[in-house]
Short mmCIF file of C-alpha atoms and ligand atoms in Angstrom, two decimals:
data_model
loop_
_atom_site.label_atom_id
_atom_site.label_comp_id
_atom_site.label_asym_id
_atom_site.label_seq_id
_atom_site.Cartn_x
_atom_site.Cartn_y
_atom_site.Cartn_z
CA UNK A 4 21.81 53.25 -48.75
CA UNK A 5 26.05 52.37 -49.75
CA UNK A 6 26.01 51.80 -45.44
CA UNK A 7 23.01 49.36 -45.70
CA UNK A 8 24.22 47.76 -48.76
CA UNK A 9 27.50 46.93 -47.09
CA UNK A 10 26.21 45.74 -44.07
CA UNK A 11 23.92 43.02 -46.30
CA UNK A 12 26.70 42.16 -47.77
CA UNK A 13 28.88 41.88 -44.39
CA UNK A 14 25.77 39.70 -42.84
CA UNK A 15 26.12 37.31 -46.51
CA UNK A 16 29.83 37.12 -46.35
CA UNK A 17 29.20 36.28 -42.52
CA UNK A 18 26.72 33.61 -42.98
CA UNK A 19 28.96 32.11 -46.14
CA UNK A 20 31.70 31.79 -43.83
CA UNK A 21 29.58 29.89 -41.32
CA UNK A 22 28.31 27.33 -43.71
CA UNK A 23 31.57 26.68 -44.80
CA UNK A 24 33.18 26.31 -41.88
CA UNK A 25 30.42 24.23 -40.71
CA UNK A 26 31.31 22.28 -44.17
CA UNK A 27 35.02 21.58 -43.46
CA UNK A 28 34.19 20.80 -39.56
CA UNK A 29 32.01 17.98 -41.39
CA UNK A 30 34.10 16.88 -44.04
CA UNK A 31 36.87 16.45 -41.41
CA UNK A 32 34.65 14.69 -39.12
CA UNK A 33 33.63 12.80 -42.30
CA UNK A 34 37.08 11.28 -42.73
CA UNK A 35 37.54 9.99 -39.36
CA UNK A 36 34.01 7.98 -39.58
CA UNK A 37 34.53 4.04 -40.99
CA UNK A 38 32.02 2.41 -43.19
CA UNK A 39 31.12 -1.06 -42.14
CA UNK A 40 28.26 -2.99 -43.44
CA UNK A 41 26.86 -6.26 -41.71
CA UNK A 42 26.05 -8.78 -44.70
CA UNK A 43 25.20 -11.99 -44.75
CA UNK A 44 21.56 -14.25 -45.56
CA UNK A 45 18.98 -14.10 -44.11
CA UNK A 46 18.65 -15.13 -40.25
CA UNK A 47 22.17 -15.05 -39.83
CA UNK A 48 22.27 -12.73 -36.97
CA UNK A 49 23.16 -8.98 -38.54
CA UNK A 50 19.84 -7.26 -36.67
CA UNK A 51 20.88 -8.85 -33.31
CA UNK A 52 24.26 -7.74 -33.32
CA UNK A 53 23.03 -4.63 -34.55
CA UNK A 54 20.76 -4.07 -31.48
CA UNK A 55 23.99 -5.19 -29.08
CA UNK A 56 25.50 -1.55 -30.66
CA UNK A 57 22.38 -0.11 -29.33
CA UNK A 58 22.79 -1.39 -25.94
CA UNK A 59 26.43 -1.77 -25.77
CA UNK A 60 27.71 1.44 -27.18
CA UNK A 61 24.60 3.73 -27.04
CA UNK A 62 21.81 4.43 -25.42
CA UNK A 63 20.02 0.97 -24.69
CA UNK A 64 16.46 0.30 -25.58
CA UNK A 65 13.87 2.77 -23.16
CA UNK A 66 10.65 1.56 -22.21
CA UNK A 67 8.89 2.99 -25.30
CA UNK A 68 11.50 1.22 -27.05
CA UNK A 69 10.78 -1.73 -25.30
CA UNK A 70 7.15 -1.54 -25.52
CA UNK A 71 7.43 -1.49 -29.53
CA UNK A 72 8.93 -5.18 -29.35
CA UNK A 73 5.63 -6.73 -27.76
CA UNK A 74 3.45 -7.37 -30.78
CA UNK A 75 6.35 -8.40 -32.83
CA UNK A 76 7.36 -11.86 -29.72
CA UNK A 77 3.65 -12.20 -29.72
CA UNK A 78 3.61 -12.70 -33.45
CA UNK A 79 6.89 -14.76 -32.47
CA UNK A 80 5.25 -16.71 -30.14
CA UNK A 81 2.24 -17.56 -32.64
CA UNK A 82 4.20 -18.23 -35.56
CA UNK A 83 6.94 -20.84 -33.84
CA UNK A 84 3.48 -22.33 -32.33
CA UNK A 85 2.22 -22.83 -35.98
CA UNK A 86 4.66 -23.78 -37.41
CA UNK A 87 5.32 -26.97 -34.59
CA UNK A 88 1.48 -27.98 -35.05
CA UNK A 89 1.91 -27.62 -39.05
CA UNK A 90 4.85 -29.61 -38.75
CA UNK A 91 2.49 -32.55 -36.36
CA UNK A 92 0.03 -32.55 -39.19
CA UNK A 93 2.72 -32.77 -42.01
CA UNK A 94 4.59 -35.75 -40.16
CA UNK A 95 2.03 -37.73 -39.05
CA UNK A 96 0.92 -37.17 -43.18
CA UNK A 97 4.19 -38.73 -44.01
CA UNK A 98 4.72 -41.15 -41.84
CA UNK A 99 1.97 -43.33 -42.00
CA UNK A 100 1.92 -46.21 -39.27
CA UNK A 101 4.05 -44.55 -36.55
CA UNK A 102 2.37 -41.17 -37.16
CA UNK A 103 0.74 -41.59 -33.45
CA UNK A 104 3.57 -39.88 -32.25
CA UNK A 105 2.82 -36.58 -33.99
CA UNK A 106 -1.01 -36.65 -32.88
CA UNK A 107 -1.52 -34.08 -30.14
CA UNK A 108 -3.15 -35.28 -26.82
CA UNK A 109 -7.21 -34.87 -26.83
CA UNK A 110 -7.09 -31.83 -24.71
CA UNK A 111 -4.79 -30.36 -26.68
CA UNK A 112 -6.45 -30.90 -30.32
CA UNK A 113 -9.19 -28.14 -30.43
CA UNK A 114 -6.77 -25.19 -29.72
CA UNK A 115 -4.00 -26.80 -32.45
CA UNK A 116 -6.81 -27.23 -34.71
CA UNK A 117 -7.74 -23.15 -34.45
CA UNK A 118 -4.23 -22.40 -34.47
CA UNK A 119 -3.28 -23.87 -37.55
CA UNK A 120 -6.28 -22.41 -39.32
CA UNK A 121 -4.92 -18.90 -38.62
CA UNK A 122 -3.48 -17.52 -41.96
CA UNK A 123 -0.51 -14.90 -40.47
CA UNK A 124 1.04 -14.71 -36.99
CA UNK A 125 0.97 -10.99 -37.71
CA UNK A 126 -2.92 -11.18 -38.20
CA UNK A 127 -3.69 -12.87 -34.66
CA UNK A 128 -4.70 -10.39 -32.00
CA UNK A 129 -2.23 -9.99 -29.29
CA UNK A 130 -1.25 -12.66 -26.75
CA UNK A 131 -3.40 -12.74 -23.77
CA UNK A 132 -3.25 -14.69 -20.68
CA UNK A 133 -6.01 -17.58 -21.79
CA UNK A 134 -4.16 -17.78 -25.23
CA UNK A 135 -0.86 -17.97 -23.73
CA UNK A 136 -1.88 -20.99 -20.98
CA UNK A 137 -2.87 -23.39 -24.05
CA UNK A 138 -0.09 -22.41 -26.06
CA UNK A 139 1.88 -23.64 -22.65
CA UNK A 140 -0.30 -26.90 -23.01
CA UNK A 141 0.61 -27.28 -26.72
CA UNK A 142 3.72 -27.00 -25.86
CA UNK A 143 4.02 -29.29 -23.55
CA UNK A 144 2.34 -31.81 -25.50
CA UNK A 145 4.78 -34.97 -26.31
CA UNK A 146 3.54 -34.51 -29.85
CA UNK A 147 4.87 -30.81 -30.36
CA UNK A 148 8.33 -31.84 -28.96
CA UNK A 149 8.37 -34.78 -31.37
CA UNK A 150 7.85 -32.35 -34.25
CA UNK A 151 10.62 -29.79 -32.68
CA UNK A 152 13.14 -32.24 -32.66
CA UNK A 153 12.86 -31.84 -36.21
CA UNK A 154 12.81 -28.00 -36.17
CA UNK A 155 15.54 -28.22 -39.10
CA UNK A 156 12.54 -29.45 -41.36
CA UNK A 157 10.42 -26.39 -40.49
CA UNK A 158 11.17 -23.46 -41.14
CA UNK A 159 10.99 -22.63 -37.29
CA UNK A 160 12.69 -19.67 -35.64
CA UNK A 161 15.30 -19.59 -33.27
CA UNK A 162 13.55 -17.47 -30.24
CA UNK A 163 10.61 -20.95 -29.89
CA UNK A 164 11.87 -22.23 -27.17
CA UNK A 165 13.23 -19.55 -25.39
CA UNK A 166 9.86 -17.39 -26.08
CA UNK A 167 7.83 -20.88 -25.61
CA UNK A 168 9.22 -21.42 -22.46
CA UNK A 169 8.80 -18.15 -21.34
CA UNK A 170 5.09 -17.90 -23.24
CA UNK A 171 2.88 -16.97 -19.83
CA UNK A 172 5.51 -14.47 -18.86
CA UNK A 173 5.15 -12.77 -22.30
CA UNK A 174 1.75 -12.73 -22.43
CA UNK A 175 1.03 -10.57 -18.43
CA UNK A 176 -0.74 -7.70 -18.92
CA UNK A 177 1.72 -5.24 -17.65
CA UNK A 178 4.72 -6.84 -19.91
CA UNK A 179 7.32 -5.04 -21.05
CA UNK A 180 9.81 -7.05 -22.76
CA UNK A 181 13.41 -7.36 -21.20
CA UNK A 182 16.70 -6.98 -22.69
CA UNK A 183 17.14 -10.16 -23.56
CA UNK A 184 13.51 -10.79 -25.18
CA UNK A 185 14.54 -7.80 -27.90
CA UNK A 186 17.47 -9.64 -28.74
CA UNK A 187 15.54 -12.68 -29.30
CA UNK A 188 12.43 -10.73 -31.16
CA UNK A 189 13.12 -11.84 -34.61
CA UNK A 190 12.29 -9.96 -37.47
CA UNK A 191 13.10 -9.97 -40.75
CA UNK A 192 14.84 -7.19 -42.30
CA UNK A 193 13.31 -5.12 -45.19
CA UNK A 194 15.50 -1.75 -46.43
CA UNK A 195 18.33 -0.58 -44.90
CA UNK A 196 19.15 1.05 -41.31
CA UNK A 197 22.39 2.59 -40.18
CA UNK A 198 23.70 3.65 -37.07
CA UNK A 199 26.92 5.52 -35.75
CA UNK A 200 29.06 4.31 -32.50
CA UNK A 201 32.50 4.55 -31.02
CA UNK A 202 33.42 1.30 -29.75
CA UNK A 203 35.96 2.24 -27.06
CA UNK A 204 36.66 5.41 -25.10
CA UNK A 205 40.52 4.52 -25.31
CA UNK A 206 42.41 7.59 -25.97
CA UNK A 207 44.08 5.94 -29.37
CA UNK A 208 41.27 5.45 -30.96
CA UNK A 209 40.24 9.11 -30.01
CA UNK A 210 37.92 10.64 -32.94
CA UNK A 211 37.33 7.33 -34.44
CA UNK A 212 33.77 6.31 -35.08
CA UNK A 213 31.82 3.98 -36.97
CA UNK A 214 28.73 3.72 -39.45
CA UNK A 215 27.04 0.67 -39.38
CA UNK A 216 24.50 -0.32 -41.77
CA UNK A 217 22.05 -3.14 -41.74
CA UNK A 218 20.18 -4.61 -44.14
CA UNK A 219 17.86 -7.69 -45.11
CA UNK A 220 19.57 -11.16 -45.98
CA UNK A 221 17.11 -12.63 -47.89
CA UNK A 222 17.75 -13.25 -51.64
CA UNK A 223 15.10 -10.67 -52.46
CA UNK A 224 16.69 -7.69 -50.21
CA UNK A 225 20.02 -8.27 -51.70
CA UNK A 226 19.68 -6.11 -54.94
CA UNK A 227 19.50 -3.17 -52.19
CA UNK A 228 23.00 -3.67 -50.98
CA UNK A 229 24.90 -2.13 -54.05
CA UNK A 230 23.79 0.83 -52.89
CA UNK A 231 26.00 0.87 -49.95
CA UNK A 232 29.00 -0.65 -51.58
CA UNK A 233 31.36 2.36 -52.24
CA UNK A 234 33.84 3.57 -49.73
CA UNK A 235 33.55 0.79 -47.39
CA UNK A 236 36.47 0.11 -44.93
CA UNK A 237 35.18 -3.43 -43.33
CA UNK A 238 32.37 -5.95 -44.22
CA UNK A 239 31.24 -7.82 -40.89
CA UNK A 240 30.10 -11.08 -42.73
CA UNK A 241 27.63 -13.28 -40.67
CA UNK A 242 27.50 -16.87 -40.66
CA UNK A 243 24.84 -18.60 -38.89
CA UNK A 244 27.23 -22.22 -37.51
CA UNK A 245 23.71 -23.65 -37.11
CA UNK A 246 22.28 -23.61 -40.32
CA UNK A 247 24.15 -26.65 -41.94
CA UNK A 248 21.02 -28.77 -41.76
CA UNK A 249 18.43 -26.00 -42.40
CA UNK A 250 17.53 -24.95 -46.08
CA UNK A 251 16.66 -21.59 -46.65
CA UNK A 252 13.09 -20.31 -45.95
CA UNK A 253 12.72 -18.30 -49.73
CA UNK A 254 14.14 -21.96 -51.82
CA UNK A 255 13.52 -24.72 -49.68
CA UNK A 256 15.95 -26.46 -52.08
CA UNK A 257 19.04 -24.54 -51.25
CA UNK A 258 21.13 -25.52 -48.15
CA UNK A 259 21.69 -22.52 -45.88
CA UNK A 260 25.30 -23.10 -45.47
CA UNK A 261 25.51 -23.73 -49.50
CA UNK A 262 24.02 -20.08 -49.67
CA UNK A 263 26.35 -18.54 -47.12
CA UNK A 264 29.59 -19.82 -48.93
CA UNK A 265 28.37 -18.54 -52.53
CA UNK A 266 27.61 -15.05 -50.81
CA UNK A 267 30.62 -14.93 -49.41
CA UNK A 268 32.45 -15.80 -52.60
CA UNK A 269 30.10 -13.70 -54.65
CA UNK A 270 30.69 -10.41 -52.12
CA UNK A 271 34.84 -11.21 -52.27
CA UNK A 272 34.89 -10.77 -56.00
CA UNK A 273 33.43 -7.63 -56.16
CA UNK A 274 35.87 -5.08 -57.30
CA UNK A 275 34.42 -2.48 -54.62
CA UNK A 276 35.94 -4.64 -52.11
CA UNK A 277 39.31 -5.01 -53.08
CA UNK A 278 40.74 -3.06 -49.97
CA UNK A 279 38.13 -4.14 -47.90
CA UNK A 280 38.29 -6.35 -44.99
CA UNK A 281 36.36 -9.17 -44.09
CA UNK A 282 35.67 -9.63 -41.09
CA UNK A 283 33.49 -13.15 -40.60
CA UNK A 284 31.05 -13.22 -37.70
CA UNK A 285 30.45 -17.16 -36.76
CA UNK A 286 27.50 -17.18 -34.98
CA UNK A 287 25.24 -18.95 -33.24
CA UNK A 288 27.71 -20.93 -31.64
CA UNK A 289 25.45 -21.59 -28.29
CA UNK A 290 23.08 -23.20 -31.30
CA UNK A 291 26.14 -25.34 -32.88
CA UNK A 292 27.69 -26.49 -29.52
CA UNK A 293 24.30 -28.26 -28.59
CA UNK A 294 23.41 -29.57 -32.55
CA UNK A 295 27.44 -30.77 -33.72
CA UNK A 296 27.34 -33.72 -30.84
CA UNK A 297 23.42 -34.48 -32.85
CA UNK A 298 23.81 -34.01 -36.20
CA UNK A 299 26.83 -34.67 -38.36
CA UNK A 300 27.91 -31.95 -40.76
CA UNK A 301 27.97 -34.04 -43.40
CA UNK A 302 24.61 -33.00 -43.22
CA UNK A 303 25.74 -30.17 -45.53
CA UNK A 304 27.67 -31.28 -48.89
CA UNK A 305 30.23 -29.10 -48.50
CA UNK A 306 31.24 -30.55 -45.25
CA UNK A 307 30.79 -33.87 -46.52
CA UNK A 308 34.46 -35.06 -45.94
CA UNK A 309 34.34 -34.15 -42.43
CA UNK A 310 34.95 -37.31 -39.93
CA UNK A 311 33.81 -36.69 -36.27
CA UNK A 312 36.15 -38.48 -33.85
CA UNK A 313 34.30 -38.31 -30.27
CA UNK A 314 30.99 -36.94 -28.48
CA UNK A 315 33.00 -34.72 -26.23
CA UNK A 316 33.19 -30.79 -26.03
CA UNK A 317 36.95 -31.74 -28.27
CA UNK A 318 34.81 -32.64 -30.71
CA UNK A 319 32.92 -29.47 -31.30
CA UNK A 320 35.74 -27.62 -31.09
CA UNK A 321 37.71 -29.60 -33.69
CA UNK A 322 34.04 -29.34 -35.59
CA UNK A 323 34.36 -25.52 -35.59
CA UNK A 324 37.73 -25.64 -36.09
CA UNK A 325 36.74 -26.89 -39.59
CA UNK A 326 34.57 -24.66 -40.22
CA UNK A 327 36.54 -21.80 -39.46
CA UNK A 328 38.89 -23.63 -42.10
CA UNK A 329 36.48 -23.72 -44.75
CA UNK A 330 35.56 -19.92 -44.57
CA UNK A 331 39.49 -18.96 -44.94
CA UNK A 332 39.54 -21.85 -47.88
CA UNK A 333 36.95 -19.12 -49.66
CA UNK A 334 38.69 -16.64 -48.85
CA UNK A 335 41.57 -17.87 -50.52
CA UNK A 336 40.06 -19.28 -53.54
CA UNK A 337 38.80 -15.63 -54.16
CA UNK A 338 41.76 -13.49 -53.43
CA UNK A 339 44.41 -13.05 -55.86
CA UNK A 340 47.77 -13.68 -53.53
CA UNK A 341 49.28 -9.75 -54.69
CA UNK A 342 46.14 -8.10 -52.62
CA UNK A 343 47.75 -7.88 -49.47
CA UNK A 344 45.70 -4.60 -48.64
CA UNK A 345 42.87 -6.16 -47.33
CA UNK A 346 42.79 -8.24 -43.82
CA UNK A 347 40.34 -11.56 -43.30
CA UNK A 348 39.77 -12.63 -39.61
CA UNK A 349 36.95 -14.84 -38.32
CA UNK A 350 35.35 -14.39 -34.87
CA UNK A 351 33.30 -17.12 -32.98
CA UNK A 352 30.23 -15.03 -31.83
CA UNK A 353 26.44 -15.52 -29.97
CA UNK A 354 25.19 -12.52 -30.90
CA UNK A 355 22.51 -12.73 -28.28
CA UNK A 356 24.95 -12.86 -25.77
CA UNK A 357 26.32 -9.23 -24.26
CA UNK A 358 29.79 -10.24 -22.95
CA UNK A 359 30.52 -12.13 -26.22
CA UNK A 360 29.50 -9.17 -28.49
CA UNK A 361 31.35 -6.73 -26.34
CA UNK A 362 34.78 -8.48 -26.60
CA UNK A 363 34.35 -9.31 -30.45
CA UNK A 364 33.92 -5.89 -31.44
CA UNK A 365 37.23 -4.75 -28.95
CA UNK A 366 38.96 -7.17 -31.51
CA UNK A 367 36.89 -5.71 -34.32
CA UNK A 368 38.25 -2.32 -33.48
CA UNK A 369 41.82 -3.54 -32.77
CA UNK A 370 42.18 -5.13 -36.59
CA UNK A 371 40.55 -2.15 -37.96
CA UNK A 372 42.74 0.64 -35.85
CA UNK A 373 46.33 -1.75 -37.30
CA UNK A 374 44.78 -1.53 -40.78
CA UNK A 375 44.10 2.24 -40.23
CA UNK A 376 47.77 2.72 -39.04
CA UNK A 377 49.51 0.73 -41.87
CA UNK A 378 47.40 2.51 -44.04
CA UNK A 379 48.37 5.62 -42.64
CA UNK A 380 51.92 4.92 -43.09
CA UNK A 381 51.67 3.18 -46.79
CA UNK A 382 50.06 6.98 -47.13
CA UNK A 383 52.90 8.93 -45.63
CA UNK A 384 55.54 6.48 -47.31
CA UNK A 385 54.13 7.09 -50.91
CA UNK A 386 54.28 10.73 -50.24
CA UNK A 387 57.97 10.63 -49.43
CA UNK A 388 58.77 8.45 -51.92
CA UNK A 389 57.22 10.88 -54.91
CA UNK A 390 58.77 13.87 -53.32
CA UNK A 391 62.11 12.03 -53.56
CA UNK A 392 61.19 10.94 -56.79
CA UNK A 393 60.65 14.87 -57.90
CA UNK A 394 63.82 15.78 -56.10
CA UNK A 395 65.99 12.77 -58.21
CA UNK A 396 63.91 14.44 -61.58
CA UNK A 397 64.79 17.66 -60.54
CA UNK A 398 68.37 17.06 -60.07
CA UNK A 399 68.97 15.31 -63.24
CA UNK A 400 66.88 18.39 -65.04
CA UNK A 401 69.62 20.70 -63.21
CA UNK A 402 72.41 18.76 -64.51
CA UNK A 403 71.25 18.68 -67.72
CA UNK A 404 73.72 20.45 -70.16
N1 GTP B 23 20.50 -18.68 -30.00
C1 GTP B 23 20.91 -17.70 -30.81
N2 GTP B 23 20.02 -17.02 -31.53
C2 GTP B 23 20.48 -16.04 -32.33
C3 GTP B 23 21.85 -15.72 -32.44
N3 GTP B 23 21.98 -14.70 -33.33
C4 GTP B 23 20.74 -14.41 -33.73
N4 GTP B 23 19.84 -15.21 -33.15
C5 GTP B 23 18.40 -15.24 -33.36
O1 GTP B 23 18.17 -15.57 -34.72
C6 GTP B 23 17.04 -14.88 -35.22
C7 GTP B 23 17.41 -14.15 -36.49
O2 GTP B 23 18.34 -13.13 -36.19
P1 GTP B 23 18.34 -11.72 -36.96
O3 GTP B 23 19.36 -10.88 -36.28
O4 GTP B 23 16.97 -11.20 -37.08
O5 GTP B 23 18.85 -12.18 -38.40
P2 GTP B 23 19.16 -11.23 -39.67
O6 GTP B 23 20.47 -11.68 -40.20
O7 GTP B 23 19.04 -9.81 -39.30
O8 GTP B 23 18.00 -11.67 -40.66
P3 GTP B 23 17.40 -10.81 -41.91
O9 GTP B 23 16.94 -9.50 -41.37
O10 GTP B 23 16.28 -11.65 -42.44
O11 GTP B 23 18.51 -10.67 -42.90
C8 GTP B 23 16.56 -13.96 -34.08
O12 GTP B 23 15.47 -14.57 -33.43
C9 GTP B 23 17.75 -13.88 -33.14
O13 GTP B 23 17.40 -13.72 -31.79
C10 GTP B 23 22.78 -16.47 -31.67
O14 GTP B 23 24.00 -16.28 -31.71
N5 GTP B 23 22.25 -17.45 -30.88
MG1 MG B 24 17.79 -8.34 -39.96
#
């Protein structure tokens, strides 16, 4: 019975052993793994540029993956559709004696009229070929591009006219959507999802990885965030470029931009983030090149002293370059000058575009690895400097008479 006893005990001690082993393997692997949390409002970009981890630094997207996308561009498809023959009805509402220009051709009017009707994109059955041809039509129809030359009015997403243009394609009944349709897909963000990548297989940055969470942007998400707010080594902030004419889709009162700058100045205050960098993701630049040479950015009030000089590609450069400006002014005006510890760097980004997302986030990784190494030796510094410290207290505690 003593033999049995022992041997329970043996197996116990065993198996305690294992678990904590298995404990310090993870608390070490723990340590070498970097919070970073993409933030920013609503539509900004955080989903798509967390689906470029997925295809740049994991597995991709498989077909069922792929598959899974297909109702939500249908209910894309419908919903930018809706909203353009909404937008007809509202305009020609408004405008009185030119409104001709927002009434859809005859052939056109039936299918617009049913359309319309429909309460939810997500309630409309899927996309089929018929549907698809006189959403093509609608389309087409000089009224619709009337009304989406004033998309900023509209609430409209940014995948219409690539899905639009691409409607009959979509709607095939052997479709599965590509690559670049997922990274259009737009959905909006409810909770919070987080993933884990390396960025780089270079040998310095051996053991390094990264969690990345994502959450909604919308005002009504945002309470969720403070969940996530300990520990965190960089904020990726997003900033759609495009959004300076666009109010925001939960207060049509509030300019996007307006929004963006308060979050940004609102997130840099928060004492959680005193050592954390910001790193500012200015997106949708494909969006801004075309709409800076359209609309001025005085469009937004805090851009309002901004003077455009020519219609050339200088002059959307020298446009961003002013924006870029403005972030750092924020930055600035909400960090006291003595907190050195924490880095701010601003990236010009597409997020639906591959090669763009690639190269920001081998810049992403350089700042952070720097910041990891000066942190590293601040560490080993401050160890050497109490242990001299002790030795010079020591000594005087020897001479002591
Ligand atoms: N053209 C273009 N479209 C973009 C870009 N980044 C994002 N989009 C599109 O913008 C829409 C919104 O992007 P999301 O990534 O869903 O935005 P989000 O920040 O996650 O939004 P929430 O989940 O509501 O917080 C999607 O249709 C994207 O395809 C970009 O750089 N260029
Ligand atoms: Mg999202």
């Amino acid at each position: 019975m003593g033999a049995g006893c022992t041997k329970v005990q043996s197996q116990e001690e065993a198996e305690d052993a294992a678990i904590k082993r298995n404990m310090e393997i993870e608390a070490k692997r723990e340590q070498k793994v970097l919070k970073l949390l993409l933030l920013g409002a609503g539509e900004s970009g955080k989903s798509t540029i967390f689906k470029q981890i997925k295809v740049l630094f994991q597995t991709g997207f498989d077909d069922p993956e792929r598959r899974s996308f297909v109702p939500v561009i249908h209910a894309n498809v419908y919903q930018s559709i809706r909203t353009l023959l909404m937008g007809c009805k509202e305009f020609a509402e408004r405008e009185g004696e030119s409104s001709s220009k927002y009434i859809l051709l005859p052939e056109n009017q039936n299918y617009g009229e049913r359309i319309a009707e429909v309460e939810s994109p997500e309630g409309c059955s899927l996309l089929d070929e018929d549907n698809a041809l006189k959403v093509q039509n609608c389309w087409k129809d000089p009224a619709i591009q009337a009304a989406y030359l004033r998309g900023n009015e509209l609430q409209l997403p940014d995948c219409t006219e690539f899905f639009l243009n691409n409607v009959l394609r979509l709607a095939a009944q052997d479709y599965i959507p590509s690559q670049e349709d997922i990274l259009f897909a737009r959905q909006q963000t409810t909770g919070i999802v987080e993933t884990e990548f390396s960025p780089d297989k270079d040998p310095k940055n051996k053991g390094v990885c990264y969690r990345l969470f994502d959450v909604g942007g919308q005002r009504n998400e945002r309470r969720k965030w403070m969940h996530l707010f300990d520990g965190v080594t960089a904020i990726i902030f997003c900033a759609s470029l495009s959004e300076y004419d666009q109010t925001l889709l939960e207060d049509d009162k509030q300019n996007r931009m307006i929004e963006t700058r308060e979050l940004l100045a609102w997130l840099l205050q928060q004492p959680w983030f005193e050592n954390t960098s910001f790193l500012v993701f200015l997106n949708k630049f494909d969006i801004f090149q075309k709409k800076a040479l359209k609309v001025p950015l005085s469009a937004c009030d805090w851009f309002q002293d901004y003077q455009p000089l020519t219609t050339n590609n200088q002059e959307i450069e020298r446009a961003y370059r002013y924006v870029e400006r403005k972030f750092k002014k924020i930055y600035e005006e909400n960090t006291a000058p003595s907190n050195i510890q924490r880095q701010f760097r601003t990236y010009r980004t597409t997020a639906i575009d591959e090669g763009i997302i690639k190269e920001t986030f081998r810049l992403v990784d350089d700042a952070l690895t720097i910041q990891r190494l000066i942190q590293e030796m601040l560490n080993v510094l401050h160890v050497l400097a109490c242990s001299s410290l002790e030795g010079v207290f020591l000594a005087c505690e020897w001479q002591r008479p």
